[in-house]
GROMACS .gro file of N, CA and C in nm:
model
  423
    1UNK      N    1   0.085  -0.116   0.000
    1UNK     CA    2   0.000   0.000   0.000
    1UNK      C    3   0.089   0.123   0.000
    2UNK      N    4   0.057   0.218  -0.083
    2UNK     CA    5   0.135   0.341  -0.088
    2UNK      C    6   0.061   0.452  -0.014
    3UNK      N    7   0.128   0.564   0.002
    3UNK     CA    8   0.066   0.676   0.071
    3UNK      C    9  -0.056   0.727  -0.005
    4UNK      N   10  -0.054   0.718  -0.138
    4UNK     CA   11  -0.169   0.766  -0.214
    4UNK      C   12  -0.290   0.677  -0.196
    5UNK      N   13  -0.271   0.551  -0.150
    5UNK     CA   14  -0.382   0.460  -0.126
    5UNK      C   15  -0.451   0.488   0.008
    6UNK      N   16  -0.379   0.552   0.099
    6UNK     CA   17  -0.431   0.573   0.233
    6UNK      C   18  -0.526   0.691   0.236
    7UNK      N   19  -0.626   0.686   0.323
    7UNK     CA   20  -0.719   0.799   0.334
    7UNK      C   21  -0.647   0.925   0.379
    8UNK      N   22  -0.694   1.037   0.330
    8UNK     CA   23  -0.637   1.166   0.365
    8UNK      C   24  -0.712   1.224   0.484
    9UNK      N   25  -0.640   1.294   0.573
    9UNK     CA   26  -0.705   1.360   0.687
    9UNK      C   27  -0.720   1.508   0.654
   10UNK      N   28  -0.839   1.558   0.673
   10UNK     CA   29  -0.859   1.701   0.655
   10UNK      C   30  -0.833   1.772   0.787
   11UNK      N   31  -0.842   1.906   0.786
   11UNK     CA   32  -0.817   1.982   0.908
   11UNK      C   33  -0.919   1.949   1.015
   12UNK      N   34  -1.042   1.912   0.975
   12UNK     CA   35  -1.147   1.882   1.072
   12UNK      C   36  -1.123   1.750   1.142
   13UNK      N   37  -1.032   1.668   1.090
   13UNK     CA   38  -0.998   1.544   1.155
   13UNK      C   39  -1.075   1.425   1.101
   14UNK      N   40  -1.174   1.447   1.013
   14UNK     CA   41  -1.247   1.333   0.958
   14UNK      C   42  -1.168   1.271   0.844
   15UNK      N   43  -1.197   1.144   0.816
   15UNK     CA   44  -1.125   1.075   0.710
   15UNK      C   45  -1.207   1.077   0.584
   16UNK      N   46  -1.142   1.103   0.473
   16UNK     CA   47  -1.209   1.098   0.345
   16UNK      C   48  -1.119   1.022   0.249
   17UNK      N   49  -1.178   0.957   0.153
   17UNK     CA   50  -1.101   0.879   0.056
   17UNK      C   51  -1.022   0.972  -0.034
   18UNK      N   52  -0.918   0.919  -0.096
   18UNK     CA   53  -0.834   1.000  -0.185
   18UNK      C   54  -0.914   1.049  -0.305
   19UNK      N   55  -1.015   0.977  -0.343
   19UNK     CA   56  -1.098   1.014  -0.456
   19UNK      C   57  -1.238   0.961  -0.430
   20UNK      N   58  -1.336   1.018  -0.495
   20UNK     CA   59  -1.474   0.973  -0.473
   20UNK      C   60  -1.497   0.833  -0.531
   21UNK      N   61  -1.415   0.792  -0.629
   21UNK     CA   62  -1.432   0.660  -0.689
   21UNK      C   63  -1.328   0.560  -0.640
   22UNK      N   64  -1.248   0.595  -0.544
   22UNK     CA   65  -1.149   0.502  -0.492
   22UNK      C   66  -1.010   0.562  -0.496
   23UNK      N   67  -0.916   0.497  -0.430
   23UNK     CA   68  -0.783   0.554  -0.417
   23UNK      C   69  -0.704   0.555  -0.548
   24UNK      N   70  -0.736   0.466  -0.641
   24UNK     CA   71  -0.660   0.461  -0.765
   24UNK      C   72  -0.745   0.499  -0.886
   25UNK      N   73  -0.843   0.583  -0.864
   25UNK     CA   74  -0.932   0.622  -0.973
   25UNK      C   75  -0.858   0.702  -1.080
   26UNK      N   76  -0.755   0.774  -1.042
   26UNK     CA   77  -0.683   0.856  -1.137
   26UNK      C   78  -0.567   0.783  -1.204
   27UNK      N   79  -0.555   0.651  -1.182
   27UNK     CA   80  -0.447   0.575  -1.242
   27UNK      C   81  -0.465   0.574  -1.394
   28UNK      N   82  -0.361   0.605  -1.469
   28UNK     CA   83  -0.376   0.607  -1.615
   28UNK      C   84  -0.404   0.469  -1.672
   29UNK      N   85  -0.481   0.466  -1.778
   29UNK     CA   86  -0.513   0.341  -1.846
   29UNK      C   87  -0.421   0.325  -1.967
   30UNK      N   88  -0.393   0.201  -2.001
   30UNK     CA   89  -0.310   0.173  -2.118
   30UNK      C   90  -0.387   0.211  -2.243
   31UNK      N   91  -0.322   0.283  -2.332
   31UNK     CA   92  -0.389   0.324  -2.455
   31UNK      C   93  -0.384   0.211  -2.557
   32UNK      N   94  -0.487   0.203  -2.638
   32UNK     CA   95  -0.489   0.108  -2.749
   32UNK      C   96  -0.511   0.186  -2.877
   33UNK      N   97  -0.453   0.138  -2.984
   33UNK     CA   98  -0.461   0.205  -3.112
   33UNK      C   99  -0.519   0.111  -3.216
   34UNK      N  100  -0.607   0.161  -3.298
   34UNK     CA  101  -0.662   0.078  -3.405
   34UNK      C  102  -0.562   0.066  -3.518
   35UNK      N  103  -0.581  -0.034  -3.601
   35UNK     CA  104  -0.491  -0.054  -3.715
   35UNK      C  105  -0.499   0.064  -3.811
   36UNK      N  106  -0.619   0.120  -3.828
   36UNK     CA  107  -0.634   0.235  -3.919
   36UNK      C  108  -0.554   0.355  -3.866
   37UNK      N  109  -0.559   0.378  -3.735
   37UNK     CA  110  -0.483   0.488  -3.675
   37UNK      C  111  -0.333   0.466  -3.695
   38UNK      N  112  -0.287   0.343  -3.672
   38UNK     CA  113  -0.145   0.313  -3.688
   38UNK      C  114  -0.100   0.340  -3.832
   39UNK      N  115  -0.181   0.291  -3.928
   39UNK     CA  116  -0.146   0.313  -4.069
   39UNK      C  117  -0.141   0.462  -4.101
   40UNK      N  118  -0.240   0.538  -4.052
   40UNK     CA  119  -0.247   0.681  -4.082
   40UNK      C  120  -0.125   0.753  -4.025
   41UNK      N  121  -0.086   0.722  -3.903
   41UNK     CA  122   0.028   0.790  -3.840
   41UNK      C  123   0.158   0.754  -3.913
   42UNK      N  124   0.174   0.627  -3.948
   42UNK     CA  125   0.296   0.586  -4.020
   42UNK      C  126   0.304   0.657  -4.155
   43UNK      N  127   0.191   0.667  -4.226
   43UNK     CA  128   0.190   0.736  -4.356
   43UNK      C  129   0.222   0.884  -4.339
   44UNK      N  130   0.164   0.949  -4.237
   44UNK     CA  131   0.195   1.090  -4.213
   44UNK      C  132   0.341   1.108  -4.177
   45UNK      N  133   0.393   1.021  -4.094
   45UNK     CA  134   0.533   1.030  -4.052
   45UNK      C  135   0.626   1.014  -4.172
   46UNK      N  136   0.596   0.916  -4.258
   46UNK     CA  137   0.681   0.893  -4.375
   46UNK      C  138   0.671   1.006  -4.476
   47UNK      N  139   0.557   1.076  -4.481
   47UNK     CA  140   0.540   1.186  -4.576
   47UNK      C  141   0.623   1.307  -4.535
   48UNK      N  142   0.652   1.320  -4.408
   48UNK     CA  143   0.730   1.434  -4.360
   48UNK      C  144   0.879   1.408  -4.382
   49UNK      N  145   0.951   1.512  -4.423
   49UNK     CA  146   1.095   1.497  -4.447
   49UNK      C  147   1.178   1.567  -4.341
   50UNK      N  148   1.126   1.672  -4.283
   50UNK     CA  149   1.201   1.749  -4.183
   50UNK      C  150   1.191   1.679  -4.048
   51UNK      N  151   1.304   1.651  -3.982
   51UNK     CA  152   1.300   1.586  -3.851
   51UNK      C  153   1.220   1.665  -3.747
   52UNK      N  154   1.221   1.797  -3.757
   52UNK     CA  155   1.145   1.879  -3.662
   52UNK      C  156   0.995   1.855  -3.679
   53UNK      N  157   0.951   1.843  -3.805
   53UNK     CA  158   0.809   1.817  -3.830
   53UNK      C  159   0.770   1.678  -3.782
   54UNK      N  160   0.861   1.582  -3.801
   54UNK     CA  161   0.833   1.446  -3.754
   54UNK      C  162   0.819   1.445  -3.601
   55UNK      N  163   0.910   1.515  -3.533
   55UNK     CA  164   0.903   1.525  -3.388
   55UNK      C  165   0.775   1.594  -3.342
   56UNK      N  166   0.734   1.697  -3.417
   56UNK     CA  167   0.611   1.768  -3.381
   56UNK      C  168   0.490   1.675  -3.394
   57UNK      N  169   0.490   1.591  -3.498
   57UNK     CA  170   0.380   1.495  -3.516
   57UNK      C  171   0.374   1.398  -3.398
   58UNK      N  172   0.489   1.346  -3.359
   58UNK     CA  173   0.492   1.251  -3.248
   58UNK      C  174   0.448   1.317  -3.117
   59UNK      N  175   0.492   1.441  -3.093
   59UNK     CA  176   0.452   1.511  -2.972
   59UNK      C  177   0.302   1.540  -2.973
   60UNK      N  178   0.251   1.583  -3.087
   60UNK     CA  179   0.109   1.615  -3.098
   60UNK      C  180   0.023   1.493  -3.070
   61UNK      N  181   0.066   1.377  -3.118
   61UNK     CA  182  -0.011   1.253  -3.099
   61UNK      C  183   0.022   1.184  -2.967
   62UNK      N  184   0.124   1.232  -2.896
   62UNK     CA  185   0.163   1.170  -2.769
   62UNK      C  186   0.226   1.034  -2.788
   63UNK      N  187   0.308   1.020  -2.894
   63UNK     CA  188   0.370   0.892  -2.927
   63UNK      C  189   0.522   0.903  -2.916
   64UNK      N  190   0.585   0.786  -2.912
   64UNK     CA  191   0.730   0.777  -2.918
   64UNK      C  192   0.769   0.713  -3.051
   65UNK      N  193   0.894   0.734  -3.089
   65UNK     CA  194   0.942   0.674  -3.213
   65UNK      C  195   0.937   0.521  -3.204
   66UNK      N  196   0.953   0.468  -3.084
   66UNK     CA  197   0.948   0.323  -3.068
   66UNK      C  198   0.810   0.267  -3.104
   67UNK      N  199   0.705   0.348  -3.083
   67UNK     CA  200   0.572   0.303  -3.126
   67UNK      C  201   0.574   0.272  -3.276
   68UNK      N  202   0.630   0.365  -3.352
   68UNK     CA  203   0.634   0.347  -3.497
   68UNK      C  204   0.719   0.226  -3.535
   69UNK      N  205   0.828   0.205  -3.464
   69UNK     CA  206   0.914   0.090  -3.493
   69UNK      C  207   0.839  -0.041  -3.469
   70UNK      N  208   0.767  -0.050  -3.357
   70UNK     CA  209   0.690  -0.171  -3.327
   70UNK      C  210   0.580  -0.192  -3.430
   71UNK      N  211   0.513  -0.084  -3.467
   71UNK     CA  212   0.403  -0.096  -3.563
   71UNK      C  213   0.454  -0.139  -3.699
   72UNK      N  214   0.568  -0.084  -3.739
   72UNK     CA  215   0.625  -0.125  -3.869
   72UNK      C  216   0.669  -0.271  -3.865
   73UNK      N  217   0.731  -0.313  -3.757
   73UNK     CA  218   0.774  -0.453  -3.745
   73UNK      C  219   0.654  -0.546  -3.750
   74UNK      N  220   0.545  -0.508  -3.688
   74UNK     CA  221   0.424  -0.589  -3.691
   74UNK      C  222   0.367  -0.596  -3.833
   75UNK      N  223   0.373  -0.484  -3.903
   75UNK     CA  224   0.325  -0.482  -4.042
   75UNK      C  225   0.411  -0.572  -4.129
   76UNK      N  226   0.542  -0.566  -4.111
   76UNK     CA  227   0.632  -0.648  -4.193
   76UNK      C  228   0.616  -0.796  -4.161
   77UNK      N  229   0.598  -0.827  -4.034
   77UNK     CA  230   0.586  -0.966  -3.991
   77UNK      C  231   0.456  -1.029  -4.040
   78UNK      N  232   0.347  -0.955  -4.029
   78UNK     CA  233   0.215  -1.008  -4.059
   78UNK      C  234   0.147  -0.916  -4.159
   79UNK      N  235   0.209  -0.898  -4.274
   79UNK     CA  236   0.164  -0.800  -4.372
   79UNK      C  237   0.016  -0.813  -4.411
   80UNK      N  238  -0.037  -0.931  -4.446
   80UNK     CA  239  -0.177  -0.934  -4.487
   80UNK      C  240  -0.274  -0.906  -4.373
   81UNK      N  241  -0.240  -0.943  -4.251
   81UNK     CA  242  -0.331  -0.926  -4.138
   81UNK      C  243  -0.302  -0.802  -4.055
   82UNK      N  244  -0.195  -0.731  -4.085
   82UNK     CA  245  -0.156  -0.617  -4.002
   82UNK      C  246  -0.255  -0.502  -4.012
   83UNK      N  247  -0.327  -0.495  -4.121
   83UNK     CA  248  -0.419  -0.383  -4.139
   83UNK      C  249  -0.558  -0.413  -4.086
   84UNK      N  250  -0.582  -0.533  -4.037
   84UNK     CA  251  -0.714  -0.568  -3.983
   84UNK      C  252  -0.727  -0.518  -3.841
   85UNK      N  253  -0.847  -0.469  -3.812
   85UNK     CA  254  -0.878  -0.435  -3.673
   85UNK      C  255  -0.928  -0.560  -3.606
   86UNK      N  256  -0.857  -0.604  -3.503
   86UNK     CA  257  -0.897  -0.723  -3.431
   86UNK      C  258  -0.958  -0.681  -3.298
   87UNK      N  259  -1.072  -0.737  -3.263
   87UNK     CA  260  -1.130  -0.702  -3.133
   87UNK      C  261  -1.043  -0.755  -3.020
   88UNK      N  262  -1.039  -0.681  -2.914
   88UNK     CA  263  -0.958  -0.722  -2.799
   88UNK      C  264  -1.029  -0.833  -2.724
   89UNK      N  265  -0.951  -0.919  -2.662
   89UNK     CA  266  -1.006  -1.022  -2.577
   89UNK      C  267  -1.040  -1.150  -2.651
   90UNK      N  268  -1.106  -1.235  -2.579
   90UNK     CA  269  -1.145  -1.365  -2.631
   90UNK      C  270  -1.258  -1.351  -2.732
   91UNK      N  271  -1.261  -1.439  -2.832
   91UNK     CA  272  -1.375  -1.435  -2.923
   91UNK      C  273  -1.500  -1.481  -2.850
   92UNK      N  274  -1.616  -1.430  -2.887
   92UNK     CA  275  -1.738  -1.469  -2.817
   92UNK      C  276  -1.770  -1.616  -2.839
   93UNK      N  277  -1.836  -1.676  -2.739
   93UNK     CA  278  -1.873  -1.817  -2.750
   93UNK      C  279  -1.991  -1.833  -2.844
   94UNK      N  280  -1.995  -1.947  -2.910
   94UNK     CA  281  -2.106  -1.973  -3.002
   94UNK      C  282  -2.230  -2.007  -2.921
   95UNK      N  283  -2.345  -2.002  -2.988
   95UNK     CA  284  -2.472  -2.032  -2.922
   95UNK      C  285  -2.474  -2.177  -2.872
   96UNK      N  286  -2.412  -2.267  -2.948
   96UNK     CA  287  -2.409  -2.408  -2.907
   96UNK      C  288  -2.329  -2.426  -2.778
   97UNK      N  289  -2.215  -2.354  -2.765
   97UNK     CA  290  -2.135  -2.364  -2.643
   97UNK      C  291  -2.211  -2.309  -2.523
   98UNK      N  292  -2.282  -2.200  -2.543
   98UNK     CA  293  -2.360  -2.141  -2.434
   98UNK      C  294  -2.469  -2.238  -2.391
   99UNK      N  295  -2.538  -2.296  -2.489
   99UNK     CA  296  -2.645  -2.392  -2.460
   99UNK      C  297  -2.589  -2.515  -2.388
  100UNK      N  298  -2.474  -2.567  -2.434
  100UNK     CA  299  -2.412  -2.682  -2.369
  100UNK      C  300  -2.378  -2.653  -2.223
  101UNK      N  301  -2.323  -2.536  -2.198
  101UNK     CA  302  -2.287  -2.500  -2.061
  101UNK      C  303  -2.413  -2.490  -1.974
  102UNK      N  304  -2.520  -2.432  -2.028
  102UNK     CA  305  -2.645  -2.420  -1.954
  102UNK      C  306  -2.701  -2.559  -1.922
  103UNK      N  307  -2.698  -2.648  -2.022
  103UNK     CA  308  -2.752  -2.783  -2.001
  103UNK      C  309  -2.667  -2.863  -1.901
  104UNK      N  310  -2.535  -2.845  -1.905
  104UNK     CA  311  -2.449  -2.914  -1.807
  104UNK      C  312  -2.481  -2.868  -1.665
  105UNK      N  313  -2.497  -2.738  -1.648
  105UNK     CA  314  -2.528  -2.684  -1.515
  105UNK      C  315  -2.664  -2.736  -1.468
  106UNK      N  316  -2.761  -2.739  -1.559
  106UNK     CA  317  -2.894  -2.790  -1.522
  106UNK      C  318  -2.887  -2.938  -1.486
  107UNK      N  319  -2.809  -3.014  -1.562
  107UNK     CA  320  -2.793  -3.157  -1.536
  107UNK      C  321  -2.730  -3.179  -1.397
  108UNK      N  322  -2.625  -3.105  -1.365
  108UNK     CA  323  -2.561  -3.118  -1.234
  108UNK      C  324  -2.660  -3.085  -1.122
  109UNK      N  325  -2.741  -2.982  -1.143
  109UNK     CA  326  -2.839  -2.943  -1.042
  109UNK      C  327  -2.942  -3.054  -1.023
  110UNK      N  328  -2.990  -3.113  -1.132
  110UNK     CA  329  -3.090  -3.219  -1.123
  110UNK      C  330  -3.033  -3.346  -1.060
  111UNK      N  331  -2.907  -3.378  -1.091
  111UNK     CA  332  -2.843  -3.496  -1.031
  111UNK      C  333  -2.832  -3.477  -0.880
  112UNK      N  334  -2.794  -3.357  -0.836
  112UNK     CA  335  -2.783  -3.328  -0.693
  112UNK      C  336  -2.919  -3.339  -0.626
  113UNK      N  337  -3.022  -3.289  -0.692
  113UNK     CA  338  -3.158  -3.297  -0.637
  113UNK      C  339  -3.205  -3.442  -0.627
  114UNK      N  340  -3.175  -3.522  -0.730
  114UNK     CA  341  -3.212  -3.663  -0.729
  114UNK      C  342  -3.140  -3.738  -0.616
  115UNK      N  343  -3.014  -3.707  -0.596
  115UNK     CA  344  -2.938  -3.770  -0.488
  115UNK      C  345  -3.001  -3.738  -0.353
  116UNK      N  346  -3.038  -3.612  -0.331
  116UNK     CA  347  -3.102  -3.573  -0.206
  116UNK      C  348  -3.236  -3.644  -0.189
  117UNK      N  349  -3.314  -3.653  -0.296
  117UNK     CA  350  -3.445  -3.719  -0.289
  117UNK      C  351  -3.430  -3.866  -0.255
  118UNK      N  352  -3.334  -3.933  -0.320
  118UNK     CA  353  -3.311  -4.075  -0.290
  118UNK      C  354  -3.270  -4.095  -0.145
  119UNK      N  355  -3.185  -4.008  -0.094
  119UNK     CA  356  -3.142  -4.018   0.045
  119UNK      C  357  -3.261  -3.996   0.139
  120UNK      N  358  -3.347  -3.900   0.107
  120UNK     CA  359  -3.464  -3.874   0.191
  120UNK      C  360  -3.559  -3.992   0.189
  121UNK      N  361  -3.580  -4.053   0.073
  121UNK     CA  362  -3.668  -4.170   0.065
  121UNK      C  363  -3.611  -4.288   0.142
  122UNK      N  364  -3.481  -4.304   0.135
  122UNK     CA  365  -3.415  -4.412   0.208
  122UNK      C  366  -3.434  -4.393   0.358
  123UNK      N  367  -3.416  -4.271   0.404
  123UNK     CA  368  -3.435  -4.242   0.547
  123UNK      C  369  -3.581  -4.263   0.586
  124UNK      N  370  -3.674  -4.219   0.502
  124UNK     CA  371  -3.817  -4.235   0.533
  124UNK      C  372  -3.851  -4.384   0.541
  125UNK      N  373  -3.794  -4.464   0.452
  125UNK     CA  374  -3.818  -4.608   0.457
  125UNK      C  375  -3.766  -4.670   0.585
  126UNK      N  376  -3.649  -4.629   0.630
  126UNK     CA  377  -3.592  -4.682   0.754
  126UNK      C  378  -3.675  -4.638   0.875
  127UNK      N  379  -3.722  -4.514   0.874
  127UNK     CA  380  -3.806  -4.465   0.984
  127UNK      C  381  -3.935  -4.545   0.988
  128UNK      N  382  -3.994  -4.572   0.873
  128UNK     CA  383  -4.117  -4.650   0.865
  128UNK      C  384  -4.094  -4.790   0.920
  129UNK      N  385  -3.980  -4.850   0.884
  129UNK     CA  386  -3.950  -4.985   0.932
  129UNK      C  387  -3.931  -4.988   1.083
  130UNK      N  388  -3.879  -4.881   1.140
  130UNK     CA  389  -3.857  -4.879   1.284
  130UNK      C  390  -3.981  -4.840   1.364
  131UNK      N  391  -4.063  -4.754   1.310
  131UNK     CA  392  -4.173  -4.696   1.388
  131UNK      C  393  -4.306  -4.770   1.372
  132UNK      N  394  -4.334  -4.826   1.260
  132UNK     CA  395  -4.463  -4.890   1.237
  132UNK      C  396  -4.459  -5.032   1.293
  133UNK      N  397  -4.558  -5.068   1.374
  133UNK     CA  398  -4.559  -5.204   1.429
  133UNK      C  399  -4.567  -5.308   1.319
  134UNK      N  400  -4.516  -5.428   1.348
  134UNK     CA  401  -4.511  -5.535   1.248
  134UNK      C  402  -4.650  -5.577   1.203
  135UNK      N  403  -4.745  -5.569   1.289
  135UNK     CA  404  -4.880  -5.613   1.251
  135UNK      C  405  -4.940  -5.520   1.147
  136UNK      N  406  -4.908  -5.392   1.153
  136UNK     CA  407  -4.962  -5.298   1.053
  136UNK      C  408  -4.886  -5.309   0.922
  137UNK      N  409  -4.762  -5.352   0.927
  137UNK     CA  410  -4.684  -5.361   0.804
  137UNK      C  411  -4.738  -5.467   0.710
  138UNK      N  412  -4.802  -5.570   0.763
  138UNK     CA  413  -4.857  -5.674   0.676
  138UNK      C  414  -4.967  -5.621   0.586
  139UNK      N  415  -5.045  -5.523   0.638
  139UNK     CA  416  -5.159  -5.474   0.561
  139UNK      C  417  -5.123  -5.352   0.476
  140UNK      N  418  -5.007  -5.293   0.498
  140UNK     CA  419  -4.967  -5.177   0.421
  140UNK      C  420  -4.926  -5.217   0.281
  141UNK      N  421  -4.946  -5.130   0.193
  141UNK     CA  422  -4.916  -5.159   0.051
  141UNK      C  423  -4.771  -5.141   0.024
   0.00000   0.00000   0.00000
């Protein structure tokens, strides 16, 4: 835990959080760039000849030269797919996979319920055998 995570004390002595949304609400998020943006910046950078203009472009966009190097290497490595925008994260599950998972969960629930019911019937049968007199058991169905 760092000092920025700890609650701040005001002059009144009461404790308040560092931020209304939590102690790390102002933590910067990692930026992501689309393939179209990467292509556009590389084209603009290559069109410029003056190093000062190239530096101004990078400063204006908040980028480093290493960004361009990585993007170019990715383009060279995977040329046909480098220009595609790929969604982040796992691909969505198919409807069949979702249905299978739902049915498995339902099956597990029903098996557990059946096990409990069988145990309850077994106990009820044993209670009946112990509590009901033998003479009445002959006439019971």
